[in-house]
Coordinates of C-alpha atoms in Angstrom, one line a residue:
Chain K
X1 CA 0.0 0.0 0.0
X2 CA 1.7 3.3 -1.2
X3 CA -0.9 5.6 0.6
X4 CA -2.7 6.3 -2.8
X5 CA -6.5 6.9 -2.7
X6 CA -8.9 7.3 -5.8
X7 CA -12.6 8.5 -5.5
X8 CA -14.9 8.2 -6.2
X9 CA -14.3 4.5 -6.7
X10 CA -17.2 3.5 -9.2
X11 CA -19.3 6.6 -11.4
X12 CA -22.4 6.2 -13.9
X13 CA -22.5 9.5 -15.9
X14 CA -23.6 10.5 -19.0
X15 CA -22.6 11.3 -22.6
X16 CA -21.7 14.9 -22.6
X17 CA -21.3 15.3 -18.6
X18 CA -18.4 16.8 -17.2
X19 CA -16.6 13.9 -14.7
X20 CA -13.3 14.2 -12.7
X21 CA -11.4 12.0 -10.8
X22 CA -9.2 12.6 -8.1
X23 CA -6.1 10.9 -6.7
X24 CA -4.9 11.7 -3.4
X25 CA -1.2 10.5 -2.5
X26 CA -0.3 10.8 1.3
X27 CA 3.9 10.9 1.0
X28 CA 4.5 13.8 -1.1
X29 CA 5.8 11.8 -4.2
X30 CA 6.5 14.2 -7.2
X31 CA 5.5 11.5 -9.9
X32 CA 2.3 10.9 -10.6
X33 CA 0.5 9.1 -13.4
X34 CA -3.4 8.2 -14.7
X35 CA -4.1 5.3 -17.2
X36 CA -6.3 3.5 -18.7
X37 CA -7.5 0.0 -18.3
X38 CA -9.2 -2.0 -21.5
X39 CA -9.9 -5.3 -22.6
X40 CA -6.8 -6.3 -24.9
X41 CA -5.1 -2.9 -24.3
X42 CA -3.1 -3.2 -21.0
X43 CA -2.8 0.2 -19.2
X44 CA -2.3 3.0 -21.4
X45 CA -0.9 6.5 -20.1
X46 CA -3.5 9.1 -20.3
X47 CA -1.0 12.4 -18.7
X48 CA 1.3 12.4 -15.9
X49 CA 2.9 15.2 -13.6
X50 CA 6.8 15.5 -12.4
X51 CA 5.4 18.0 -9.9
X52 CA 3.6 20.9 -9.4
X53 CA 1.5 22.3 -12.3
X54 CA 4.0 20.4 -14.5
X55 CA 2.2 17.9 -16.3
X56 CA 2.5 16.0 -20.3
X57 CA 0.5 14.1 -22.4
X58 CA 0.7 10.2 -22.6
X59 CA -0.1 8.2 -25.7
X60 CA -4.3 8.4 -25.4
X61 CA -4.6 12.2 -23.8
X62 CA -7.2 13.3 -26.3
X63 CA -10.5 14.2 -24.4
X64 CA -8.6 14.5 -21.4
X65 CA -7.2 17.5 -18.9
X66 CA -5.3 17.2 -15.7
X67 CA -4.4 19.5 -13.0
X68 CA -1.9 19.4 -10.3
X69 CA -1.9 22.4 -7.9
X70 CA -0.2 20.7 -4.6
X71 CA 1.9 18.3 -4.7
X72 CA -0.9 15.2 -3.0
X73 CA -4.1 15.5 -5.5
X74 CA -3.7 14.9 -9.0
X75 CA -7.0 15.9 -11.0
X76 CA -8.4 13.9 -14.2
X77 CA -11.1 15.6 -15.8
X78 CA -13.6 14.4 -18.6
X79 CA -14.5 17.5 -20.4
X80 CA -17.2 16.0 -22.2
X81 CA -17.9 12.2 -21.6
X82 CA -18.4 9.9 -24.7
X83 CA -19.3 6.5 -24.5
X84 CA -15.6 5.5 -25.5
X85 CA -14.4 6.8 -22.4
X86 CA -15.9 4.1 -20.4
X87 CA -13.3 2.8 -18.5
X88 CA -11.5 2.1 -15.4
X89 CA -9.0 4.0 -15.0
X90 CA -5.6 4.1 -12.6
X91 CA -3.6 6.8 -10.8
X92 CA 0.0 5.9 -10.0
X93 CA 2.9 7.3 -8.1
X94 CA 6.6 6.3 -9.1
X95 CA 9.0 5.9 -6.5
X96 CA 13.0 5.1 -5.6
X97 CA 15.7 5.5 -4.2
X98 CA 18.1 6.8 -7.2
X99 CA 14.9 8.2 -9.4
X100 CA 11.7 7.0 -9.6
X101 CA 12.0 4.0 -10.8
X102 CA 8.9 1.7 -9.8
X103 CA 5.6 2.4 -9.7
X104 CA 2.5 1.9 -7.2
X105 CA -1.0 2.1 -8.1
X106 CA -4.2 3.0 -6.6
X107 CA -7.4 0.9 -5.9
X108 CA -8.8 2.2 -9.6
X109 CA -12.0 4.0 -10.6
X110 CA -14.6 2.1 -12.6
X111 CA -16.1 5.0 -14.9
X112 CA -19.3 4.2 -17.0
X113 CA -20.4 6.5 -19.7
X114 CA -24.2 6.2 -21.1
Chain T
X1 CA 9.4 4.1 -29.6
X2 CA 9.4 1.5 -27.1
X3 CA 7.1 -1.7 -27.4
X4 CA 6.3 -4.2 -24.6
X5 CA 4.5 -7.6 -26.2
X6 CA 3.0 -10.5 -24.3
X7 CA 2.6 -12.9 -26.6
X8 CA 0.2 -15.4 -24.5
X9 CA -3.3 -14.0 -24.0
X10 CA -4.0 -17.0 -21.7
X11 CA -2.2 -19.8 -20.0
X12 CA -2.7 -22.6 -17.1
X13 CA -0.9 -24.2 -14.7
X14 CA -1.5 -27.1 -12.7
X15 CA -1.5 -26.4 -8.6
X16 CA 2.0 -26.8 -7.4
X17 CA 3.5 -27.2 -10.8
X18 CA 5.6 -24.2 -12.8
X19 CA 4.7 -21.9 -15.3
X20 CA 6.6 -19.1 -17.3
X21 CA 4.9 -16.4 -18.5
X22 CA 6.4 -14.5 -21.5
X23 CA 7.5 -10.6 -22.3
X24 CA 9.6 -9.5 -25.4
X25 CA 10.2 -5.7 -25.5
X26 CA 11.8 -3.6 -28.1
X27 CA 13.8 -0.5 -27.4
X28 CA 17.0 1.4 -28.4
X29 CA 18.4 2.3 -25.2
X30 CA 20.8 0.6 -22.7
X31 CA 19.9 1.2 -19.3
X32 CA 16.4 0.7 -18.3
X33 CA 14.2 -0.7 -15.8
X34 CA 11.2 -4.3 -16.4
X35 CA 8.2 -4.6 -14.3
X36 CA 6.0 -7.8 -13.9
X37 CA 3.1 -6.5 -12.4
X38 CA -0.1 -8.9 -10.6
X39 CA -3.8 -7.9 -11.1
X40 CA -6.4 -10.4 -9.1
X41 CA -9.6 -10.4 -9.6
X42 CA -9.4 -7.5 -6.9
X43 CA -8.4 -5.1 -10.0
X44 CA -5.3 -4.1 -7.7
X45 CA -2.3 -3.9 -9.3
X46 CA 0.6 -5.8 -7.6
X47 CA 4.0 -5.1 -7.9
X48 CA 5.5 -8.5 -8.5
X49 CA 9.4 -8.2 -9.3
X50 CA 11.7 -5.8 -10.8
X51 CA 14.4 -6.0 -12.7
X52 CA 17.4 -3.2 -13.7
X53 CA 18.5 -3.4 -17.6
X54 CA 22.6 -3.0 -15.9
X55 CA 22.3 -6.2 -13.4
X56 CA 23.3 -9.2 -14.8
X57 CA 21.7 -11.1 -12.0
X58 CA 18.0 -12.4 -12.5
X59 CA 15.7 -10.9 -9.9
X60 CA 13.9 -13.8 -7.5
X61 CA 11.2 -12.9 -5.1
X62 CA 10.6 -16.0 -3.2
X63 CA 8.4 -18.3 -5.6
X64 CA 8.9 -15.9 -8.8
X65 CA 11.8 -15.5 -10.9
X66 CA 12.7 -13.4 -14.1
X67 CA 15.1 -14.8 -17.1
X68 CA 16.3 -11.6 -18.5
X69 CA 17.9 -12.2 -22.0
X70 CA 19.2 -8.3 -22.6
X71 CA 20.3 -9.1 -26.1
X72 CA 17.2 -11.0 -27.0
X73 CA 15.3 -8.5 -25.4
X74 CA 13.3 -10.9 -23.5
X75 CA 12.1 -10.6 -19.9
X76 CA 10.1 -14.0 -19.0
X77 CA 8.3 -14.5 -15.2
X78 CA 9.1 -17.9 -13.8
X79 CA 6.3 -19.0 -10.9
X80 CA 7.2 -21.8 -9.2
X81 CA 5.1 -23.8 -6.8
X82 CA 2.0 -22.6 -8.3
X83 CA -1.0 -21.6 -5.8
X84 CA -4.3 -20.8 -6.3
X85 CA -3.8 -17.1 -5.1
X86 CA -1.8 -16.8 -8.1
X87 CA -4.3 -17.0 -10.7
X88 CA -4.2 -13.1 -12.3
X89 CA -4.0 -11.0 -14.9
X90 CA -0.1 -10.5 -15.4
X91 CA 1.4 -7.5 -17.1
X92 CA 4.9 -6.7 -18.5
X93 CA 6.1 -3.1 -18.1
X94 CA 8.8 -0.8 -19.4
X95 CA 10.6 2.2 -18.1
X96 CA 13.8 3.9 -19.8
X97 CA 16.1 6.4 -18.1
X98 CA 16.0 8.7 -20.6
X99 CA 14.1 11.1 -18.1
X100 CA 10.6 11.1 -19.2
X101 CA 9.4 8.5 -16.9
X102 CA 7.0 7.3 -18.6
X103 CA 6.1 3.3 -18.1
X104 CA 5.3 0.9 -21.1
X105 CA 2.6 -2.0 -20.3
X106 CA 2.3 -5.2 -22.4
X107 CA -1.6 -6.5 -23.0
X108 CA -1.2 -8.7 -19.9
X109 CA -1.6 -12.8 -20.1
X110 CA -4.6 -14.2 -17.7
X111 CA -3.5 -16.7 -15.5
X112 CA -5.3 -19.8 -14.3
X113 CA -4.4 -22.1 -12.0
X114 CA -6.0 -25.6 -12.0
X115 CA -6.8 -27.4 -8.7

């Protein structure tokens, strides 16, 4: 357990509806990360942040914003749901002693789009 | 750009017998870091074993080993002594030191194990 917390943990919304989700990280770790879990796709990386207001895009960030304003919550918004967004979906922090180097994931957020 | 492929969508093992599960990846760089990563039915994901590109040595975690083949590019997870708590999705994952950070998953192989 790497003190990460998602929520909520399951959400029914519908097409066209804003949505965020929000990961919460208790030990001030500057890496943090959301994916993507589908059938036959693995995790994909949505964005991730190397601290503060500094965030990129990963390889599926279309539809998708984040926002990091302290260093503990990392923000995942859904402007505008679609159907293909259904989902669940990971945060992450990545960790080590030399770098971060391995990651730790949170509980995950089923997300269901109508 | 970096690939990760698991080859084996499914695969079984008997209780108490062995199983290897396989991951090929495909990247330019020399020093690098290889994840095999659990998921139960629990949707958790489980940081199995770890394994640094420069390290000769396989990594071992009790009952789970890695062959690391750095010129083949291969990075296979050996579970020995099969249990029934070990039946999972498995993933394969990827990180360079190039200083992006960013991590690499595979499409995972399902795991069952057979009482």
């Amino acid at each position: 357990d790497a003190g990460i917390t998602q929520s909520p943990r399951h959400k029914v919304t519908e097409t066209g509806t804003p949505v965020t989700l929000r990961c919460h990280q208790t030990e001030n770790h500057r890496y943090m990360y959301w994916y993507r879990q589908d059938p036959g796709h693995g995790l994909r990386l949505i964005h991730y942040s190397y601290g503060v207001k500094d965030t990129d895009k990963g390889e599926v960030s279309d539809g998708y914003s984040v926002s990091r304003s302290k260093t503990e919550d990392f923000l995942l918004t859904l402007e505008s749901a679609t159907s293909s967004q259904t989902s669940v979906y990971f945060c992450a922090i990545s960790v080590g002693t030399g770098g971060p180097d391995t990651q730790y994931f949170g509980p995950g957020t089923r997300l269901t789009v109508l | 750009a970096q690939t990760v492929t698991q080859s084996q969508p499914e695969m079984s093992v008997q209780e108490a017998e062995t199983v290897t599960l396989s991951c090929t990846y495909d990247t330019s760089e020399s020093d690098y870091y290889l994840f095999w990563y659990k998921q139960p039915p629990s949707r958790q994901m489980i940081l199995v074993i770890r394994q640094e590109a420069y390290k000769q040595q396989n990594a071992t975690e009790n009952r789970f080993s890695v062959n690391f083949q750095k010129a083949a590019k291969s990075f296979s997870l050996k579970i020995s002594d099969s249990q029934l708590g070990d039946a999972a999705m498995y993933f394969c994952a990827y990180r360079d030191t190039s200083g992006t950070y960013k991590y690499i998953f595979g499409t995972g192989t399902r795991l069952k194990v057979l009482a």
